[in-house]
Amino acid sequence: MLVTSSTEGILTPTAVALGKFDGVHIGHQRVIQPILPSAQDQERRGNGENLAEKSTLPTGNLTPLESQKKRIHSTVVTFDPHPHEFFTGQPRTLLTPLDEKVEQLRSLGVEQLVLLPFDKELSALSPQDFVAKILVQQLQCQQISVGEDFCFGKKRTGTAKDLQTLAAKFNIPVTIVPIQTDIDELSTKSSDINTTLTENNRISTSLIRQSLEAGDIEKANRLLGRPYTLTGVVIPGQKLGRTIGFPTANLQLPKDKFLPHQGVYAVRVVIHSQNPEVSANENLGVMNIGNRPTVNGTHFAVEVHLFDWPDDLYSKELVVQLVKFLRPEQKFPSLEALKTQIQLDCTVAREILASY
Ligand SMILES: Cc1cc2nc3c(=O)[nH]c(=O)nc-3n(C[C@H](O)[C@H](O)[C@H](O)COP(=O)(O)O)c2cc1C
Ligand SMILES: Nc1ncnc2c1ncn2[C@@H]1O[C@H](COP(=O)(O)OP(=O)(O)OP(=O)(O)O)[C@@H](O)[C@H]1O
């Protein structure tokens, strides 16, 4: 997948999904779906267009370069830095830092990610200018998809409907995706489902952050449509874990990664560069996020103990999928007491992981 923040290298023409897309959650996925090549083809078939003339796939008589030029490239257009960071000056942690976002978008079938540099100039563009200068001129946009509550342009004055009206002047169709809510949550609540409940359950980055902060991993995973993951390279720790029978892999995470509630988790772990024939599900374990008060830990650490793992893991990249929050971190009176508790954590985690 092409990732660019320069207007020079963009593959055009484009079908664009617009927004911040932190987390690439289920709501985001619904917004991205209409711009994917398969959906574009379906849409045209529905409109009775001749696909051979304007296909998203290379056509028979064109050279690869010509067909590459002719194709409409599925493109996610987002902002860098995150607008919240630009306006507040506060660095923001993210559910999906850039590498993770790229991986998620790539797995959905998106061809390119355009990171518009969010600066004074871009933030001051009127909705009209955003459409004319960015979408039409720079991106040669042929199709747009946004969520129902999408806002854009100076002071977020443009709505999704405004985008539809402005884009229509350039013959660009805009798909407005209805708000996606957490249906599970709604169906468990009593009959007087009201707008407040729906608003509170709109699938959003903020709702996922709140769920992770509260240790409600099941909810966060449901809203994401996949497990929340922590991806990092294994770095040396204090090497105390092995002395109590629980060696741990200490993970170095991206600085801007959003961390869930401190404490102990049941996890599944994918180890990169591992034999691809070994099922990813075979790596089960427990993870602790915290300061390790029992051993007077001096810094915050994210560490994973894998069940039945014989080797060391130094320098390997681990993708840790969070399954369930087990308990908060505690200060134990002795290493022996900590060891007994970790044994218990492992038993509980094995049971949970076997049932998921
Ligand atoms: C499943 C698990 C639970 C843990 N729970 C706690 C805890 O409640 N309190 C604490 O101080 N440390 C806890 N730890 C951290 C241990 O203190 C730490 O793994 C040990 O000191 C080894 O650190 P090292 O990898 O830097 O050698 C936990 C570790 C694991 C793997
Ligand atoms: N639950 C949802 N249903 C439908 N569309 C959504 C939903 N959430 C976001 N979108 C749309 O997806 C695109 C990207 O969303 P964006 O990341 O900008 O906002 P967000 O997910 O609501 O984040 P936050 O919670 O931080 O406000 C936008 O077009 C937005 O309108």
Short mmCIF file of C-alpha atoms and ligand atoms in Angstrom, two decimals:
data_model
loop_
_atom_site.label_atom_id
_atom_site.label_comp_id
_atom_site.label_asym_id
_atom_site.label_seq_id
_atom_site.Cartn_x
_atom_site.Cartn_y
_atom_site.Cartn_z
CA MET A 1 0.00 0.00 0.00
CA LEU A 2 1.28 3.45 -0.88
CA VAL A 3 1.58 5.91 2.02
CA THR A 4 2.26 9.50 1.09
CA SER A 5 2.10 12.96 2.60
CA SER A 6 3.27 14.62 -0.58
CA THR A 7 0.81 15.69 -3.25
CA GLU A 8 3.37 14.72 -5.91
CA GLY A 9 3.29 10.95 -5.53
CA ILE A 10 -0.46 10.40 -5.23
CA LEU A 11 -1.95 7.73 -7.54
CA THR A 12 -4.89 9.36 -9.34
CA PRO A 13 -7.80 9.35 -10.01
CA THR A 14 -9.06 8.37 -6.58
CA ALA A 15 -12.07 7.04 -4.70
CA VAL A 16 -11.73 8.63 -1.28
CA ALA A 17 -12.82 7.81 2.27
CA LEU A 18 -12.35 10.84 4.52
CA GLY A 19 -11.66 11.09 8.25
CA LYS A 20 -9.12 10.44 11.01
CA PHE A 21 -9.72 6.69 11.17
CA ASP A 22 -7.88 6.12 14.45
CA GLY A 23 -8.57 2.48 15.33
CA VAL A 24 -10.03 1.53 11.93
CA HIS A 25 -13.09 0.35 13.88
CA ILE A 26 -16.31 -1.16 12.54
CA GLY A 27 -17.80 2.29 11.76
CA HIS A 28 -14.64 3.23 9.84
CA GLN A 29 -14.70 -0.07 7.98
CA ARG A 30 -18.25 0.65 6.79
CA VAL A 31 -17.10 4.05 5.48
CA ILE A 32 -14.13 2.50 3.67
CA GLN A 33 -16.11 -0.36 2.13
CA PRO A 34 -17.77 1.66 -0.73
CA ILE A 35 -14.41 2.87 -2.10
CA LEU A 36 -12.83 -0.57 -2.35
CA PRO A 37 -12.39 -1.86 -5.92
CA SER A 38 -15.00 -4.63 -5.52
CA ALA A 39 -17.65 -2.16 -4.32
CA GLN A 40 -16.79 0.37 -7.05
CA ASP A 41 -17.33 -2.31 -9.71
CA GLN A 42 -20.62 -3.39 -8.18
CA GLU A 43 -21.85 0.22 -8.07
CA ARG A 44 -21.05 0.71 -11.76
CA ARG A 45 -22.70 -2.55 -12.74
CA GLY A 46 -25.78 -1.28 -10.89
CA ASN A 47 -25.61 1.95 -12.90
CA GLY A 48 -25.36 -0.02 -16.15
CA GLU A 49 -21.84 1.25 -16.95
CA ASN A 50 -19.52 -0.69 -19.24
CA LEU A 51 -16.84 -1.92 -16.88
CA ALA A 52 -14.34 -2.50 -19.66
CA GLU A 53 -14.32 1.27 -20.27
CA LYS A 54 -13.73 2.43 -16.72
CA SER A 55 -12.61 -0.51 -14.68
CA THR A 56 -10.88 -0.54 -11.34
CA LEU A 57 -9.04 -3.59 -12.68
CA PRO A 58 -6.45 -3.47 -15.48
CA THR A 59 -8.10 -3.86 -18.89
CA GLY A 60 -6.90 -6.25 -21.58
CA ASN A 61 -5.48 -3.93 -24.28
CA LEU A 62 -3.65 -1.45 -22.07
CA THR A 63 -0.01 -1.61 -21.04
CA PRO A 64 0.45 -2.11 -17.26
CA LEU A 65 1.45 1.56 -16.95
CA GLU A 66 -1.61 2.76 -18.86
CA SER A 67 -4.00 0.62 -16.87
CA GLN A 68 -2.34 1.72 -13.61
CA LYS A 69 -3.01 5.32 -14.66
CA LYS A 70 -6.60 4.62 -15.68
CA ARG A 71 -7.65 2.80 -12.52
CA ILE A 72 -9.52 4.56 -9.76
CA HIS A 73 -7.36 4.09 -6.68
CA SER A 74 -9.07 3.34 -3.38
CA THR A 75 -7.65 5.99 -1.08
CA VAL A 76 -8.03 6.81 2.59
CA VAL A 77 -7.41 10.50 3.17
CA THR A 78 -6.57 11.48 6.69
CA PHE A 79 -4.73 14.19 8.61
CA ASP A 80 -1.28 14.29 10.16
CA PRO A 81 -0.89 15.32 12.92
CA HIS A 82 -4.30 14.39 14.37
CA PRO A 83 -6.34 17.66 14.35
CA HIS A 84 -6.80 17.40 18.14
CA GLU A 85 -3.01 17.46 18.56
CA PHE A 86 -2.68 20.43 16.20
CA PHE A 87 -5.28 22.54 18.03
CA THR A 88 -4.31 21.66 21.64
CA GLY A 89 -0.54 21.29 21.17
CA GLN A 90 -0.81 18.12 23.29
CA PRO A 91 0.65 14.93 21.82
CA ARG A 92 -2.14 12.38 21.47
CA THR A 93 -1.92 8.65 21.96
CA LEU A 94 -3.53 6.55 19.27
CA LEU A 95 -5.38 3.24 19.05
CA THR A 96 -3.56 2.62 15.78
CA PRO A 97 -0.23 4.47 15.40
CA LEU A 98 0.77 4.88 11.75
CA ASP A 99 2.27 1.41 11.14
CA GLU A 100 -0.74 -0.33 12.61
CA LYS A 101 -3.17 1.87 10.69
CA VAL A 102 -1.35 1.08 7.45
CA GLU A 103 -1.51 -2.65 8.22
CA GLN A 104 -5.24 -2.52 8.98
CA LEU A 105 -6.07 -0.48 5.86
CA ARG A 106 -3.92 -2.76 3.72
CA SER A 107 -5.74 -5.82 5.01
CA LEU A 108 -9.07 -4.22 4.06
CA GLY A 109 -7.82 -3.77 0.47
CA VAL A 110 -7.13 0.00 0.51
CA GLU A 111 -4.50 0.97 -2.09
CA GLN A 112 -3.14 4.20 -0.69
CA LEU A 113 -3.15 6.33 2.42
CA VAL A 114 -2.77 10.06 1.92
CA LEU A 115 -1.68 11.95 5.05
CA LEU A 116 -2.69 15.56 4.53
CA PRO A 117 -0.31 17.74 6.58
CA PHE A 118 -2.76 19.32 9.06
CA ASP A 119 -1.43 22.85 9.48
CA LYS A 120 -2.71 26.43 9.69
CA GLU A 121 -3.33 26.58 5.97
CA LEU A 122 -5.31 23.34 5.72
CA SER A 123 -7.32 24.04 8.88
CA ALA A 124 -8.33 27.44 7.46
CA LEU A 125 -9.71 26.09 4.16
CA SER A 126 -13.43 26.68 3.69
CA PRO A 127 -15.53 23.60 2.83
CA GLN A 128 -15.74 24.89 -0.79
CA ASP A 129 -11.96 25.25 -1.07
CA PHE A 130 -11.34 21.88 0.55
CA VAL A 131 -13.47 20.24 -2.12
CA ALA A 132 -12.07 22.25 -5.04
CA LYS A 133 -8.39 22.36 -4.07
CA ILE A 134 -7.80 19.11 -2.22
CA LEU A 135 -10.40 16.66 -3.45
CA VAL A 136 -10.79 17.77 -7.05
CA GLN A 137 -7.43 19.34 -7.96
CA GLN A 138 -4.96 17.33 -5.92
CA LEU A 139 -6.70 13.99 -5.58
CA GLN A 140 -8.70 13.98 -8.82
CA CYS A 141 -11.44 12.44 -6.80
CA GLN A 142 -14.19 10.45 -8.59
CA GLN A 143 -16.07 9.12 -5.60
CA ILE A 144 -16.25 9.97 -1.88
CA SER A 145 -17.41 8.13 1.22
CA VAL A 146 -17.93 9.64 4.69
CA GLY A 147 -19.94 8.96 7.82
CA GLU A 148 -23.23 10.74 8.51
CA ASP A 149 -21.64 12.94 11.20
CA PHE A 150 -18.54 13.86 9.18
CA CYS A 151 -17.53 17.54 9.48
CA PHE A 152 -14.88 19.33 7.49
CA GLY A 153 -13.38 22.67 6.51
CA LYS A 154 -12.63 25.71 8.67
CA LYS A 155 -14.04 25.28 12.19
CA ARG A 156 -15.70 22.03 11.03
CA THR A 157 -18.46 24.06 9.39
CA GLY A 158 -19.05 21.67 6.46
CA THR A 159 -21.37 18.70 7.01
CA ALA A 160 -21.67 15.44 5.06
CA LYS A 161 -24.70 16.88 3.26
CA ASP A 162 -22.69 20.03 2.34
CA LEU A 163 -19.99 17.75 0.95
CA GLN A 164 -22.60 16.01 -1.17
CA THR A 165 -23.88 19.35 -2.53
CA LEU A 166 -20.40 20.75 -3.21
CA ALA A 167 -19.12 17.55 -4.81
CA ALA A 168 -22.22 17.30 -7.03
CA LYS A 169 -20.99 20.46 -8.82
CA PHE A 170 -18.04 18.36 -10.01
CA ASN A 171 -20.21 15.29 -10.67
CA ILE A 172 -18.63 13.42 -7.79
CA PRO A 173 -21.02 11.05 -5.97
CA VAL A 174 -20.80 11.01 -2.17
CA THR A 175 -21.85 7.97 -0.12
CA ILE A 176 -23.06 8.99 3.35
CA VAL A 177 -22.80 5.99 5.67
CA PRO A 178 -25.39 5.90 8.49
CA ILE A 179 -24.06 6.02 12.05
CA GLN A 180 -23.03 2.55 13.22
CA THR A 181 -23.91 1.78 16.83
CA ASP A 182 -22.94 -0.94 19.27
CA ILE A 183 -25.93 -3.19 18.60
CA ASP A 184 -25.01 -5.69 21.33
CA GLU A 185 -25.19 -2.95 23.93
CA LEU A 186 -28.52 -1.67 22.63
CA SER A 187 -30.10 -5.12 22.58
CA THR A 188 -29.14 -5.79 26.21
CA LYS A 189 -30.79 -2.56 27.39
CA SER A 190 -34.52 -2.39 28.21
CA SER A 191 -37.22 -1.47 25.71
CA ASP A 192 -37.16 2.35 26.09
CA ILE A 193 -34.31 2.70 23.62
CA ASN A 194 -33.94 6.41 23.15
CA THR A 195 -31.72 8.73 21.19
CA THR A 196 -29.40 9.29 24.15
CA LEU A 197 -28.66 5.60 24.29
CA THR A 198 -27.99 5.51 20.56
CA GLU A 199 -25.70 8.54 20.78
CA ASN A 200 -23.79 7.02 23.68
CA ASN A 201 -23.33 3.84 21.72
CA ARG A 202 -22.16 5.33 18.45
CA ILE A 203 -19.07 3.30 17.58
CA SER A 204 -16.22 5.75 17.94
CA THR A 205 -12.56 6.03 18.78
CA SER A 206 -13.53 7.70 22.07
CA LEU A 207 -15.88 4.86 23.08
CA ILE A 208 -13.16 2.29 22.39
CA ARG A 209 -10.62 4.30 24.43
CA GLN A 210 -13.12 4.49 27.33
CA SER A 211 -13.73 0.74 27.15
CA LEU A 212 -10.00 -0.02 27.19
CA GLU A 213 -9.48 2.40 30.09
CA ALA A 214 -12.24 0.61 32.01
CA GLY A 215 -10.73 -2.84 31.27
CA ASP A 216 -13.76 -3.81 29.17
CA ILE A 217 -11.74 -5.59 26.50
CA GLU A 218 -14.68 -7.57 25.15
CA LYS A 219 -16.49 -4.34 24.29
CA ALA A 220 -13.40 -2.69 22.76
CA ASN A 221 -12.79 -5.80 20.63
CA ARG A 222 -16.43 -5.90 19.54
CA LEU A 223 -16.33 -2.26 18.43
CA LEU A 224 -13.03 -2.74 16.62
CA GLY A 225 -14.22 -5.90 14.89
CA ARG A 226 -10.95 -7.57 15.92
CA PRO A 227 -8.83 -7.83 19.09
CA TYR A 228 -7.05 -4.72 20.37
CA THR A 229 -3.33 -5.35 19.90
CA LEU A 230 -0.04 -4.13 21.32
CA THR A 231 2.79 -4.60 18.83
CA GLY A 232 6.42 -4.21 19.84
CA VAL A 233 9.94 -5.56 19.79
CA VAL A 234 11.19 -7.54 22.80
CA ILE A 235 13.86 -5.68 24.79
CA PRO A 236 15.83 -6.80 27.88
CA GLY A 237 14.16 -6.38 31.30
CA GLN A 238 15.61 -6.83 34.80
CA LYS A 239 15.75 -10.62 34.24
CA LEU A 240 13.98 -11.19 37.57
CA GLY A 241 10.99 -12.99 36.07
CA ARG A 242 12.90 -16.18 35.33
CA THR A 243 14.03 -16.38 38.98
CA ILE A 244 10.40 -16.81 40.04
CA GLY A 245 9.61 -19.23 37.21
CA PHE A 246 7.84 -16.71 34.97
CA PRO A 247 10.19 -15.30 32.34
CA THR A 248 8.66 -12.29 30.61
CA ALA A 249 9.21 -10.60 27.26
CA ASN A 250 9.38 -6.83 27.76
CA LEU A 251 7.85 -4.96 24.84
CA GLN A 252 8.96 -1.67 23.39
CA LEU A 253 5.84 -0.03 21.99
CA PRO A 254 5.46 3.02 19.75
CA LYS A 255 5.55 6.17 21.93
CA ASP A 256 2.11 7.21 20.76
CA LYS A 257 0.36 3.89 21.41
CA PHE A 258 -2.75 4.15 23.61
CA LEU A 259 -2.47 1.77 26.59
CA PRO A 260 -5.41 0.11 28.29
CA HIS A 261 -6.04 -0.08 32.06
CA GLN A 262 -2.94 -1.07 34.09
CA GLY A 263 -2.95 -4.69 35.23
CA VAL A 264 -2.98 -8.29 34.11
CA TYR A 265 -4.53 -9.70 30.92
CA ALA A 266 -5.16 -13.03 29.19
CA VAL A 267 -3.59 -12.70 25.73
CA ARG A 268 -2.94 -14.42 22.41
CA VAL A 269 0.43 -13.69 20.86
CA VAL A 270 1.57 -13.77 17.25
CA ILE A 271 5.34 -13.89 16.89
CA HIS A 272 6.67 -12.44 13.67
CA SER A 273 9.33 -14.38 11.80
CA GLN A 274 7.93 -17.55 13.31
CA ASN A 275 7.32 -20.60 11.13
CA PRO A 276 4.14 -19.60 9.20
CA GLU A 277 2.83 -23.16 9.47
CA VAL A 278 2.50 -22.87 13.23
CA SER A 279 -0.95 -21.58 14.06
CA ALA A 280 -0.97 -18.11 15.61
CA ASN A 281 -3.44 -19.30 18.20
CA GLU A 282 -0.90 -21.61 19.74
CA ASN A 283 0.86 -18.78 21.56
CA LEU A 284 -1.18 -18.09 24.65
CA GLY A 285 -0.09 -16.20 27.71
CA VAL A 286 -0.54 -13.50 30.31
CA MET A 287 0.52 -9.87 30.17
CA ASN A 288 1.18 -7.28 32.85
CA ILE A 289 1.05 -3.54 32.20
CA GLY A 290 2.38 -1.42 35.03
CA ASN A 291 5.22 -0.31 37.30
CA ARG A 292 5.83 -3.63 39.13
CA PRO A 293 5.58 -2.17 42.68
CA THR A 294 6.48 -5.52 44.31
CA VAL A 295 10.01 -5.33 42.89
CA ASN A 296 10.18 -1.54 43.29
CA GLY A 297 10.05 -1.15 39.52
CA THR A 298 11.47 2.17 38.39
CA HIS A 299 9.66 2.42 35.09
CA PHE A 300 6.46 1.52 33.33
CA ALA A 301 6.63 -1.83 31.55
CA VAL A 302 4.52 -4.01 29.27
CA GLU A 303 5.58 -7.62 29.70
CA VAL A 304 4.26 -10.92 28.41
CA HIS A 305 4.72 -14.42 29.77
CA LEU A 306 4.00 -17.11 27.16
CA PHE A 307 2.81 -20.51 28.36
CA ASP A 308 5.12 -23.34 27.35
CA TRP A 309 7.60 -21.19 25.40
CA PRO A 310 11.09 -22.67 25.63
CA ASP A 311 13.28 -20.02 23.92
CA ASP A 312 14.06 -16.40 24.57
CA LEU A 313 12.28 -13.82 22.45
CA TYR A 314 14.80 -10.98 22.32
CA SER A 315 14.55 -8.77 19.21
CA LYS A 316 11.46 -10.56 17.94
CA GLU A 317 8.35 -8.56 17.13
CA LEU A 318 5.29 -9.67 19.08
CA VAL A 319 1.70 -8.84 18.25
CA VAL A 320 -0.19 -9.21 21.53
CA GLN A 321 -3.97 -9.55 21.17
CA LEU A 322 -5.86 -8.59 24.33
CA VAL A 323 -8.58 -11.08 25.24
CA LYS A 324 -9.63 -10.30 28.82
CA PHE A 325 -8.62 -8.09 31.73
CA LEU A 326 -7.97 -10.28 34.78
CA ARG A 327 -7.06 -7.96 37.67
CA PRO A 328 -5.34 -4.68 38.56
CA GLU A 329 -1.62 -4.66 39.38
CA GLN A 330 -0.89 -5.00 43.13
CA LYS A 331 2.04 -4.58 45.52
CA PHE A 332 2.68 -7.98 47.10
CA PRO A 333 4.52 -8.43 50.44
CA SER A 334 7.05 -10.81 48.89
CA LEU A 335 8.24 -12.32 45.61
CA GLU A 336 6.79 -15.64 46.81
CA ALA A 337 3.32 -14.06 47.12
CA LEU A 338 3.66 -12.52 43.64
CA LYS A 339 4.68 -15.92 42.27
CA THR A 340 1.60 -17.61 43.79
CA GLN A 341 -0.65 -14.93 42.28
CA ILE A 342 0.93 -15.22 38.82
CA GLN A 343 0.41 -19.00 38.97
CA LEU A 344 -3.26 -18.33 39.65
CA ASP A 345 -3.40 -15.74 36.82
CA CYS A 346 -2.03 -18.37 34.42
CA THR A 347 -4.65 -20.94 35.46
CA VAL A 348 -7.48 -18.44 35.04
CA ALA A 349 -6.08 -17.21 31.71
CA ARG A 350 -5.74 -20.75 30.31
CA GLU A 351 -9.40 -21.42 31.13
CA ILE A 352 -10.55 -18.17 29.54
CA LEU A 353 -8.42 -18.59 26.43
CA ALA A 354 -9.66 -22.14 25.95
CA SER A 355 -13.24 -20.88 25.86
CA TYR A 356 -12.69 -17.98 23.42
C1 LIG B 1 1.01 -12.26 34.79
C2 LIG B 1 1.85 -11.26 35.52
C3 LIG B 1 1.30 -10.57 36.57
C4 LIG B 1 2.07 -9.66 37.28
N1 LIG B 1 1.50 -8.99 38.34
C5 LIG B 1 2.25 -8.13 39.05
C6 LIG B 1 1.68 -7.46 40.18
O1 LIG B 1 0.51 -7.57 40.51
N2 LIG B 1 2.49 -6.66 40.90
C7 LIG B 1 3.81 -6.46 40.57
O2 LIG B 1 4.50 -5.74 41.27
N3 LIG B 1 4.35 -7.04 39.48
C8 LIG B 1 3.61 -7.88 38.73
N4 LIG B 1 4.16 -8.51 37.64
C9 LIG B 1 5.49 -8.10 37.21
C10 LIG B 1 6.61 -8.89 37.85
O3 LIG B 1 6.99 -8.20 38.99
C11 LIG B 1 7.72 -8.95 36.82
O4 LIG B 1 7.32 -9.80 35.78
C12 LIG B 1 9.00 -9.46 37.39
O5 LIG B 1 9.46 -8.54 38.32
C13 LIG B 1 10.04 -9.67 36.29
O6 LIG B 1 10.45 -8.49 35.70
P1 LIG B 1 11.59 -8.48 34.56
O7 LIG B 1 10.96 -9.05 33.31
O8 LIG B 1 11.96 -7.03 34.40
O9 LIG B 1 12.68 -9.32 35.06
C14 LIG B 1 3.41 -9.42 36.91
C15 LIG B 1 3.95 -10.11 35.82
C16 LIG B 1 3.19 -11.02 35.14
C17 LIG B 1 3.78 -11.76 33.95
N1 LIG B 2 -19.92 4.88 14.04
C1 LIG B 2 -19.76 5.38 12.82
N2 LIG B 2 -20.69 5.15 11.87
C2 LIG B 2 -20.55 5.64 10.62
N3 LIG B 2 -19.52 6.41 10.25
C3 LIG B 2 -18.57 6.67 11.15
C4 LIG B 2 -18.63 6.18 12.49
N4 LIG B 2 -17.54 6.62 13.17
C5 LIG B 2 -16.83 7.35 12.30
N5 LIG B 2 -17.43 7.40 11.09
C6 LIG B 2 -16.98 8.08 9.89
O1 LIG B 2 -15.71 7.54 9.55
C7 LIG B 2 -14.86 8.57 9.08
C8 LIG B 2 -13.68 8.67 10.00
O2 LIG B 2 -14.12 8.98 11.32
P1 LIG B 2 -13.21 9.80 12.32
O3 LIG B 2 -12.05 8.95 12.68
O4 LIG B 2 -12.89 11.11 11.71
O5 LIG B 2 -14.14 10.02 13.58
P2 LIG B 2 -14.56 9.09 14.83
O6 LIG B 2 -14.29 7.65 14.62
O7 LIG B 2 -15.93 9.51 15.16
O8 LIG B 2 -13.54 9.54 15.94
P3 LIG B 2 -13.79 10.22 17.35
O9 LIG B 2 -14.45 9.20 18.22
O10 LIG B 2 -12.40 10.53 17.77
O11 LIG B 2 -14.65 11.41 17.09
C9 LIG B 2 -15.69 9.85 9.08
O12 LIG B 2 -16.21 10.03 7.79
C10 LIG B 2 -16.78 9.57 10.11
O13 LIG B 2 -17.95 10.31 9.87
#
